[in-house]
PDB file of C-alpha atoms in Angstrom:
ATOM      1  CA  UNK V1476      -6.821 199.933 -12.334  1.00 61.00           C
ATOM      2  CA  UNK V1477     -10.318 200.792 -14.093  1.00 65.00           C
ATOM      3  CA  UNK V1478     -11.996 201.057 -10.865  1.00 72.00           C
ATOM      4  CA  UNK V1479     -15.376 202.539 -10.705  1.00 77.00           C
ATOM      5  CA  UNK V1480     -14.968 204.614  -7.498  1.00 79.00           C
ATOM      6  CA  UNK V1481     -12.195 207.326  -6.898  1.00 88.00           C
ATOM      7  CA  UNK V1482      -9.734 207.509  -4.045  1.00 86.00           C
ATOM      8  CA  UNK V1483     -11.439 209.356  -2.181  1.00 90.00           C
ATOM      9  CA  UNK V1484     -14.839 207.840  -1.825  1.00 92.00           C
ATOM     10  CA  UNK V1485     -12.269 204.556  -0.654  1.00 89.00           C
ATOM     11  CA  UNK V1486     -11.298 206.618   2.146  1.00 92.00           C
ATOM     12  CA  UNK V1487     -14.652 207.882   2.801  1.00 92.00           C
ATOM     13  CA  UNK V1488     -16.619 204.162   2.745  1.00 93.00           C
ATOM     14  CA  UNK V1489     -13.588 202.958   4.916  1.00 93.00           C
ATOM     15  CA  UNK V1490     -13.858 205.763   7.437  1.00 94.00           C
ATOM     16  CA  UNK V1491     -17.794 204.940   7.587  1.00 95.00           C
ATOM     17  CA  UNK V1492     -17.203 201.420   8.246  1.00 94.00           C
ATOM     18  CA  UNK V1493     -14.433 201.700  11.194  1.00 93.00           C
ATOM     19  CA  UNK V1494     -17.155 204.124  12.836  1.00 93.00           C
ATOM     20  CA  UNK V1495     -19.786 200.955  12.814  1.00 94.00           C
ATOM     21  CA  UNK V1496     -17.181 198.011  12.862  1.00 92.00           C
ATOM     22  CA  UNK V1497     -14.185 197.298  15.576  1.00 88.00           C
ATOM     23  CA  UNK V1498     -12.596 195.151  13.113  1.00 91.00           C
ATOM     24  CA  UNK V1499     -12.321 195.059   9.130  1.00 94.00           C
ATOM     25  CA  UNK V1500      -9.267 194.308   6.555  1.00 96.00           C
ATOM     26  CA  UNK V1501      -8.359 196.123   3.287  1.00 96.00           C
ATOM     27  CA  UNK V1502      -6.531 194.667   0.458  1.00 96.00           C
ATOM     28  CA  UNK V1503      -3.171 196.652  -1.045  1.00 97.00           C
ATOM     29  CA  UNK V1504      -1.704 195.764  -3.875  1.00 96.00           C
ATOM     30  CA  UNK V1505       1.840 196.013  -5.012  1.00 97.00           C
ATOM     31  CA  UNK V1506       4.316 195.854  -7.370  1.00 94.00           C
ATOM     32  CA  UNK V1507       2.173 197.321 -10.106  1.00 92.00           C
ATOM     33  CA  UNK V1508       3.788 198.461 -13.391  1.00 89.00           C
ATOM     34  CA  UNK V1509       3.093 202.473 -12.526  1.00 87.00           C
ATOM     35  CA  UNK V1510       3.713 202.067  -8.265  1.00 93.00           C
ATOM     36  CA  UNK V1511       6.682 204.198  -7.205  1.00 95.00           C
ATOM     37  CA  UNK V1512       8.256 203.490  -3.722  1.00 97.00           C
ATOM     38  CA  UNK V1513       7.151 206.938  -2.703  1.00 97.00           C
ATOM     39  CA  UNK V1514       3.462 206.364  -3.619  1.00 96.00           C
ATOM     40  CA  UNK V1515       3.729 202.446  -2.419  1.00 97.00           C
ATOM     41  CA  UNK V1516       4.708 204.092   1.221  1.00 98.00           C
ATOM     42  CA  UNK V1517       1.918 206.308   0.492  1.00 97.00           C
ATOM     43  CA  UNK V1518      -0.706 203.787   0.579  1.00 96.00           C
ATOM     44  CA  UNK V1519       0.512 202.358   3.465  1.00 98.00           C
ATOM     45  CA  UNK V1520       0.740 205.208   5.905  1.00 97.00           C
ATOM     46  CA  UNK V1521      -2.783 206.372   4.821  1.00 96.00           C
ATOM     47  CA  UNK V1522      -3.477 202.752   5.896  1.00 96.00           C
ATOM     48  CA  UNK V1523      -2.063 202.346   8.927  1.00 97.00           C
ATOM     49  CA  UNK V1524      -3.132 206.430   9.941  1.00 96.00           C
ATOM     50  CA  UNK V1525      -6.540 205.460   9.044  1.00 95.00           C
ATOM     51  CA  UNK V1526      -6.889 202.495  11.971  1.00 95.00           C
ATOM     52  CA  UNK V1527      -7.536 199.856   9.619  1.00 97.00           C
ATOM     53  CA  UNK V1528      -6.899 196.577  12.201  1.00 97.00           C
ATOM     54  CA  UNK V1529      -5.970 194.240   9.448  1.00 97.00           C
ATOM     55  CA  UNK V1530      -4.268 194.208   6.104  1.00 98.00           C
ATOM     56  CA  UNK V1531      -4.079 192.067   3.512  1.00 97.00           C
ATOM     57  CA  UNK V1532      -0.625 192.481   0.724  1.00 98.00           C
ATOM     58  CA  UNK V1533      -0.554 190.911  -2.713  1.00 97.00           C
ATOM     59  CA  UNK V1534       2.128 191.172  -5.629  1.00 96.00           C
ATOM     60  CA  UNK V1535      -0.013 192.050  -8.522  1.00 93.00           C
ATOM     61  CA  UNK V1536      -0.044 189.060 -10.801  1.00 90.00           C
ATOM     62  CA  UNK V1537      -1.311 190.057 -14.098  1.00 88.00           C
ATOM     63  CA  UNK V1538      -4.130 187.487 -15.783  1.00 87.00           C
ATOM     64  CA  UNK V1539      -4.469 186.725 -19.434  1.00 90.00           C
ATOM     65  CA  UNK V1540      -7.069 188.645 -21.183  1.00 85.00           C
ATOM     66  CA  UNK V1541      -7.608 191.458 -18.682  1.00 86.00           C
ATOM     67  CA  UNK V1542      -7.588 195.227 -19.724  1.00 84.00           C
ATOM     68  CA  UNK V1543      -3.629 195.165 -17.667  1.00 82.00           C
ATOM     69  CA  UNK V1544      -2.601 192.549 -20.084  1.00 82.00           C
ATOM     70  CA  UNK V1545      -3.422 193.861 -23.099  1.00 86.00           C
ATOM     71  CA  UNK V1546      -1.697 197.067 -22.218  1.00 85.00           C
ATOM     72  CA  UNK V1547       1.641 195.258 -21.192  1.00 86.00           C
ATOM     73  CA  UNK V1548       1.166 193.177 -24.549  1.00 88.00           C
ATOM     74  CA  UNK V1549       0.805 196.718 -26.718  1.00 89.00           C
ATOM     75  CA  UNK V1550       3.720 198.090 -24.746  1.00 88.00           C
ATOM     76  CA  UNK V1551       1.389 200.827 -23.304  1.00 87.00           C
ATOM     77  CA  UNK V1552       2.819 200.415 -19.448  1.00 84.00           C
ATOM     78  CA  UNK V1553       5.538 198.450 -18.783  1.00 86.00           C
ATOM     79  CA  UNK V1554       6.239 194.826 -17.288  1.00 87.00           C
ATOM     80  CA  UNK V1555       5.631 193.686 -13.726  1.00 88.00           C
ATOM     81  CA  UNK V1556       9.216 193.519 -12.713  1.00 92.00           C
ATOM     82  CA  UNK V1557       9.929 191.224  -9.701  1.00 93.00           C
ATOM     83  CA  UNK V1558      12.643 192.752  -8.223  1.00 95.00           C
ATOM     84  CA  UNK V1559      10.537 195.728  -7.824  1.00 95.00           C
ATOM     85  CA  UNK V1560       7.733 193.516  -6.231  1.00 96.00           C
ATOM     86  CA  UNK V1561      10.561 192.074  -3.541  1.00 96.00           C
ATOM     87  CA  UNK V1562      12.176 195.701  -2.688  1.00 97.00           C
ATOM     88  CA  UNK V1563       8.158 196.770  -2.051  1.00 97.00           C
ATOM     89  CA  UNK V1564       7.254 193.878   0.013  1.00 98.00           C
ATOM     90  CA  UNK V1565      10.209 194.195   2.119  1.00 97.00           C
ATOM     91  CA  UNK V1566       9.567 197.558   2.645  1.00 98.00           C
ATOM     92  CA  UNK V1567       5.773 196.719   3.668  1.00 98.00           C
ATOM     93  CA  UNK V1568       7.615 194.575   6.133  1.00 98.00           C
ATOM     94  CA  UNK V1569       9.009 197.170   7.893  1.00 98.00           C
ATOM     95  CA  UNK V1570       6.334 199.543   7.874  1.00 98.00           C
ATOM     96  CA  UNK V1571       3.999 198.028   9.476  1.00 98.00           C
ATOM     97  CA  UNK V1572       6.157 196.419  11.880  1.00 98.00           C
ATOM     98  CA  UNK V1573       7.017 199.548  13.141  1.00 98.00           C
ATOM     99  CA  UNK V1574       3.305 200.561  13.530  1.00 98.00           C
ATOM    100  CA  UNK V1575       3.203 197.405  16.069  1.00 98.00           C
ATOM    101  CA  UNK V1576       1.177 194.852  13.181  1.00 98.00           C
ATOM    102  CA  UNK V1577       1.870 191.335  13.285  1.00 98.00           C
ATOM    103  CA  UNK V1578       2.955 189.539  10.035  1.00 98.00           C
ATOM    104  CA  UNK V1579       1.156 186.623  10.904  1.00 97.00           C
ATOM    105  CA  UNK V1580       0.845 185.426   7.442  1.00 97.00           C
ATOM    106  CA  UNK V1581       3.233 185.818   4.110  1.00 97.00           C
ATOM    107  CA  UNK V1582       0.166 188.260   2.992  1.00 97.00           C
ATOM    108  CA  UNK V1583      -1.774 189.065   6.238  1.00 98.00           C
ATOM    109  CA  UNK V1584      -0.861 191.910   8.659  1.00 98.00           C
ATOM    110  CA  UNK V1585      -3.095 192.446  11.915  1.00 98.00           C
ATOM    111  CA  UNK V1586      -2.966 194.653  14.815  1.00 97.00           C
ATOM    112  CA  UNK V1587      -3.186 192.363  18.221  1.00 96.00           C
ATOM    113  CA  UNK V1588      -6.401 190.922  18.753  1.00 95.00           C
ATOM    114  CA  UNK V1589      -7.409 191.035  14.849  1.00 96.00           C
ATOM    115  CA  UNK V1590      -6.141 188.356  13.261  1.00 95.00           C
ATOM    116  CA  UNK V1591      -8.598 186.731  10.600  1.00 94.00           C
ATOM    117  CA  UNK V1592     -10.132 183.635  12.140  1.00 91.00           C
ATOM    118  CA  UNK V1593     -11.665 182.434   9.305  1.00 88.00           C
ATOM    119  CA  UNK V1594      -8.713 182.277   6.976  1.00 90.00           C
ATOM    120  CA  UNK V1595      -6.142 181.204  10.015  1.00 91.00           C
ATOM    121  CA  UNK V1596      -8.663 178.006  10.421  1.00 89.00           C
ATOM    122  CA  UNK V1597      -7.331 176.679   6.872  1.00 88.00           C
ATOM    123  CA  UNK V1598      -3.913 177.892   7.643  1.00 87.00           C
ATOM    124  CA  UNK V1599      -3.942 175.895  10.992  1.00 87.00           C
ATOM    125  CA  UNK V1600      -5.232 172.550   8.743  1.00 87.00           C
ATOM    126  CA  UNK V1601      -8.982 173.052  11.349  1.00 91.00           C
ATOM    127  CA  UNK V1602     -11.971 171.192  10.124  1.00 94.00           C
ATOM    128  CA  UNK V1603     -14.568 172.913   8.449  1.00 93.00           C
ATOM    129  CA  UNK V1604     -18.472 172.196   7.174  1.00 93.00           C
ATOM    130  CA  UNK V1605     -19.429 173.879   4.088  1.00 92.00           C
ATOM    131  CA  UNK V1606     -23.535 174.477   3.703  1.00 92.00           C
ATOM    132  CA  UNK V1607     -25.009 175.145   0.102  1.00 93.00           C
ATOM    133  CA  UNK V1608     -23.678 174.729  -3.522  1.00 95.00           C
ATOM    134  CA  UNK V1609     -20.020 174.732  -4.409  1.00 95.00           C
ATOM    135  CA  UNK V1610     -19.636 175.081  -0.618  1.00 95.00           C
ATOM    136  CA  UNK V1611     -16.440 172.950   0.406  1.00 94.00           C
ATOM    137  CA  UNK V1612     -15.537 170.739   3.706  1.00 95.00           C
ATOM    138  CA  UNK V1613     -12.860 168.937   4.768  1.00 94.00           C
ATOM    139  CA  UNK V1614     -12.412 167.148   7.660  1.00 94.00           C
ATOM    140  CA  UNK V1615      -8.729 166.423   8.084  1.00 91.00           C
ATOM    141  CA  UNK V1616      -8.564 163.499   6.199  1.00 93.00           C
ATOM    142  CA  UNK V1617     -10.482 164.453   2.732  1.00 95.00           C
ATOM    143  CA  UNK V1618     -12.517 167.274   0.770  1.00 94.00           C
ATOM    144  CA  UNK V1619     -14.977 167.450  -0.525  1.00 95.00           C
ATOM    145  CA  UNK V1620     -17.431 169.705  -2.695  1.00 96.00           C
ATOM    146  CA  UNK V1621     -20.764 170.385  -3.197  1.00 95.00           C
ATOM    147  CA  UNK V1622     -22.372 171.120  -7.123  1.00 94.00           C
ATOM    148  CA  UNK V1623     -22.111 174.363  -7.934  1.00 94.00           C
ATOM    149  CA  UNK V1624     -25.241 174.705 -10.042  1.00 94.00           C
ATOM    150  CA  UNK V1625     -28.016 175.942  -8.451  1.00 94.00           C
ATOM    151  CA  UNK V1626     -31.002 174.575  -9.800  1.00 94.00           C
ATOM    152  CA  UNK V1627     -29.466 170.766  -9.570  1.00 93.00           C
ATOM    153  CA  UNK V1628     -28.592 171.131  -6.095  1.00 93.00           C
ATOM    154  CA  UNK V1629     -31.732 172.188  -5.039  1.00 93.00           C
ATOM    155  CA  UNK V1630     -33.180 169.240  -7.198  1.00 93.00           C
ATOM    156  CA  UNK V1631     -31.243 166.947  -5.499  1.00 92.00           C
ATOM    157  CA  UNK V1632     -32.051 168.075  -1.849  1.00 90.00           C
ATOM    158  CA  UNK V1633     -35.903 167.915  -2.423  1.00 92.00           C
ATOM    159  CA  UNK V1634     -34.860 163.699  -4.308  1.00 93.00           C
ATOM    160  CA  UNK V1635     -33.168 163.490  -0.428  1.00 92.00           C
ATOM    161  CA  UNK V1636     -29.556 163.748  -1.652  1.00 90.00           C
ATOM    162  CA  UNK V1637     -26.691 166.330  -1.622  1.00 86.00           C
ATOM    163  CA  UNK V1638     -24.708 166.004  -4.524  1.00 90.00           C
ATOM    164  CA  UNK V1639     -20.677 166.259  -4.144  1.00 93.00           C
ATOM    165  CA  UNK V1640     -17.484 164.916  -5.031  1.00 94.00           C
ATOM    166  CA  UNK V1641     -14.683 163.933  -2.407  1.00 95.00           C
ATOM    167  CA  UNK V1642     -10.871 163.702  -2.861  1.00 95.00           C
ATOM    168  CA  UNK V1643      -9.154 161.642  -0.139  1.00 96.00           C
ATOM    169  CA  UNK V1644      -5.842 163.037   0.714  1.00 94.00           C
ATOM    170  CA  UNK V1645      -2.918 160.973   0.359  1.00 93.00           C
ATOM    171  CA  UNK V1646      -0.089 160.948   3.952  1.00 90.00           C
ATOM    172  CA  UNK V1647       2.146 162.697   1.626  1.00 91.00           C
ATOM    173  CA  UNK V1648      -0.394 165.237   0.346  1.00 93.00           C
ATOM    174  CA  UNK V1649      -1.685 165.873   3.733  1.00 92.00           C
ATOM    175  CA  UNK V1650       2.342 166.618   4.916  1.00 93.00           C
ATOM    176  CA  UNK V1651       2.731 168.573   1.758  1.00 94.00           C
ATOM    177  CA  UNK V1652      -0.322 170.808   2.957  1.00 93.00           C
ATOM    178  CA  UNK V1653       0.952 171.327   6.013  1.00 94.00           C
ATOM    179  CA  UNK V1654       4.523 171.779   5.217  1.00 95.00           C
ATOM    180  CA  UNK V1655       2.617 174.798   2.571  1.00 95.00           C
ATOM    181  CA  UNK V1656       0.371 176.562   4.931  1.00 94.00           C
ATOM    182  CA  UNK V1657       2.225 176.214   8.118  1.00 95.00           C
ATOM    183  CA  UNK V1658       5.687 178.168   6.563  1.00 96.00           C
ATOM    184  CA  UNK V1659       3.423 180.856   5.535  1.00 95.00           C
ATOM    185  CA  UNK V1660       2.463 181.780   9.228  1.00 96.00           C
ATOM    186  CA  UNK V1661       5.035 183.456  11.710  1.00 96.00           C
ATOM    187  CA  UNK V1662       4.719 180.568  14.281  1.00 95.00           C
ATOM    188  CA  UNK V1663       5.911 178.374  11.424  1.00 95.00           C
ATOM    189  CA  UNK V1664       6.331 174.623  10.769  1.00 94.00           C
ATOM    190  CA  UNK V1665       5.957 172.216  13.906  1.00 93.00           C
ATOM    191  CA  UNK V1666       8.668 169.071  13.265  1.00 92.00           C
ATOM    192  CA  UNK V1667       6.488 167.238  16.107  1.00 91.00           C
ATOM    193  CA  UNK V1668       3.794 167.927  14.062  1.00 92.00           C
ATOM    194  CA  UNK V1669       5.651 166.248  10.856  1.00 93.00           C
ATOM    195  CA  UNK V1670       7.023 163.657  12.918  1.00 91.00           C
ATOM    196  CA  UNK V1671       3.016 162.737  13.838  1.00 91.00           C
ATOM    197  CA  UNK V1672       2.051 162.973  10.355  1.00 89.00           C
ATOM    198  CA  UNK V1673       5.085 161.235   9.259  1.00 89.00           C
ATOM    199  CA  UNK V1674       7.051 159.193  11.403  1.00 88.00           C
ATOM    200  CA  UNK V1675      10.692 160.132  12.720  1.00 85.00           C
ATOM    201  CA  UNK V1676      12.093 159.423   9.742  1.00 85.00           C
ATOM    202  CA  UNK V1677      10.051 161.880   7.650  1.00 84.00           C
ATOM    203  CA  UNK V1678      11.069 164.572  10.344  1.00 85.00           C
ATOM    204  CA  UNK V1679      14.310 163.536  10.700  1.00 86.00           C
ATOM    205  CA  UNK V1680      14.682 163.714   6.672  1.00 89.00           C
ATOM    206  CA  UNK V1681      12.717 167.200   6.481  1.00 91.00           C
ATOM    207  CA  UNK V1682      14.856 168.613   8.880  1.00 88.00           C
ATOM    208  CA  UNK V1683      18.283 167.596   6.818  1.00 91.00           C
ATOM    209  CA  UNK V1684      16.495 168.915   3.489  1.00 93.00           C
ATOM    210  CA  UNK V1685      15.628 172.350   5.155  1.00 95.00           C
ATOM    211  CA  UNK V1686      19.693 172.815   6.337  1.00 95.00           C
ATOM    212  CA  UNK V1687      20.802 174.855   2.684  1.00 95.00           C
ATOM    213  CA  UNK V1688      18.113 177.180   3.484  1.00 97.00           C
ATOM    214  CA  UNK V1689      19.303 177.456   6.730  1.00 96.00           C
ATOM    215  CA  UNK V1690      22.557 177.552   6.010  1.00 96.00           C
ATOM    216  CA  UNK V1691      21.645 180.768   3.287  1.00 97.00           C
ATOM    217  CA  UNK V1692      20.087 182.393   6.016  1.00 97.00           C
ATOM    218  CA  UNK V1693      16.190 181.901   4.657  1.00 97.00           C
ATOM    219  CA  UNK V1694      15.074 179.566   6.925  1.00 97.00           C
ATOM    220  CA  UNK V1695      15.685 179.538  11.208  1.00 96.00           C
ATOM    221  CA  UNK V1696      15.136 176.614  13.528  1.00 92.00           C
ATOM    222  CA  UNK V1697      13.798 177.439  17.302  1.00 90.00           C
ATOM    223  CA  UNK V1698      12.135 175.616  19.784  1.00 91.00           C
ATOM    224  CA  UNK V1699      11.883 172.929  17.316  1.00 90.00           C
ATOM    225  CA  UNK V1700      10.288 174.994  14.768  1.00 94.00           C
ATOM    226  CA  UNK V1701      11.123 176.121  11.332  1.00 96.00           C
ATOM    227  CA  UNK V1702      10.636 179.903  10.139  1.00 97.00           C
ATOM    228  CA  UNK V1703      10.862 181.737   7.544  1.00 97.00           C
ATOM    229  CA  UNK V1704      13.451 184.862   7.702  1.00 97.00           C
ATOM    230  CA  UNK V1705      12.418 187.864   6.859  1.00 96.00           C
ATOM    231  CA  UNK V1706      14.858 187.456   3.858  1.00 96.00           C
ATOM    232  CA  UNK V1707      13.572 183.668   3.463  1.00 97.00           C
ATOM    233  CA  UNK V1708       9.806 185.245   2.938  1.00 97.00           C
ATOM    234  CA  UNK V1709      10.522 186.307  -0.775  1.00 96.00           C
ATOM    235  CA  UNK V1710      11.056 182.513  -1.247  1.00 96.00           C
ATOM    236  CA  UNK V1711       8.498 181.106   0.688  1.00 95.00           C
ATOM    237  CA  UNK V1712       6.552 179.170  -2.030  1.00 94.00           C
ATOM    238  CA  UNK V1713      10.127 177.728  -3.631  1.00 95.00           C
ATOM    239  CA  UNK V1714      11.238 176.851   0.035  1.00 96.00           C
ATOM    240  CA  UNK V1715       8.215 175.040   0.849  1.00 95.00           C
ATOM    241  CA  UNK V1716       8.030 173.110  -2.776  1.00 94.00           C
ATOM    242  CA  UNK V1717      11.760 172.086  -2.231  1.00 95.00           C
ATOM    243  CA  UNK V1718      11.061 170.572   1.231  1.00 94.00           C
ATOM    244  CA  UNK V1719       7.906 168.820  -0.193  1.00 93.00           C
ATOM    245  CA  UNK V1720       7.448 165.026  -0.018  1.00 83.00           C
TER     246      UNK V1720
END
């Protein structure tokens, strides 16, 4: 992947850092046109033998006009195939379930205790101040941004003002958020939270739209909750767009 360091100054850094730090994440990467199963589970064990408290999983996605592309365009490595990306994922599943992480998140992992409260704020729709330029906030009920030039922002704080722009949320976009965030976590979507953000009707109607994916086996309703499966996980962007507003 063009990286500048080799494997084994990775391990070495990482090794450094758990001997200073009682908690730290790494990012893995999978589904990549040259990633075996047997090399996939590779990465993972190192990870997990290693200690590392928290992991974060992505599918590679493959931008326009990186080095990746251009090799997939010339036919020099092949295609990022998506069933291959699914079989891997489910097999990350596993694996670190049975070294006792949590799969707290579609792409976070943690060990007990490690969960990342800084990303599980936005997941849990908390409020949040952002300080300094392009910094964002949001306070439940809109966002808003700051400029992200420099040299203007600091122009405007010494004229007195901090220059941003604000998007008010809408009741269906602010449902639509949660419905998004909330069926990425393991606790999963709240229908007395839906029902507060929109009425007993919106629950009732959310509810009656989720029952195919229930019915396939992709979605699971407890304690007045829904949850992904670990089946339903694959689909979790789909599911959630079908059950928007």
């Amino acid at each position: 992947m063009n990286r500048a360091h080799t494997a084994r100054q990775a391990i070495d850094n990482l090794q450094l850092a758990l001997h200073h730090f009682n908690n730290l994440t790494i990012d893995l990467i999978y589904g990549t046109p040259t990633l075996t199963d047997e090399r996939w589970k590779q990465n993972v064990t190192q990870a997990i033998n290693l200690g590392i408290p928290h992991l974060s999983c992505y599918a590679l996605t493959v931008e326009p006009k990186t080095a990746l592309d251009s090799m997939i365009r010339k036919h020099q490595v092949s295609n990022v195939e998506p069933d291959d990306q699914a079989r891997q994922f489910l097999q990350l599943m596993d694996w670190t379930a049975a070294a006792g992480y949590e799969h707290y998140e579609i792409s976070n992992f943690a060990l007990p205790g490690h969960r990342s409260r800084h990303n599980s704020a936005y997941w849990q729709g908390a409020h949040y101040l952002g300080l300094g330029p392009s910094a964002h906030s949001f306070n439940g009920q809109s966002r808003q941004w700051n400029i992200a030039n420099n040299a203007l922002y600091i122009q405007s704080l010494k004229q007195g003002t901090i220059p941003f722009e604000v998007e008010t949320l809408t009741a269906d976009q602010r449902l639509n958020e949660y419905i998004m965030t909330s069926l990425r976590t393991m606790e999963g979507l709240s229908l007395q939270q839906v029902q507060q953000l929109s009425g007993e009707k919106g629950s009732k109607a959310l509810l009656k739209n989720s029952s195919r994916f229930i019915e396939q086996q992709l979605l699971q309703e407890k304690d007045g909750r829904l949850v992904l499966t670990k089946q339903g996980k694959l689909f979790a962007d789909g599911i959630a767009g079908d059950l928007f507003v």
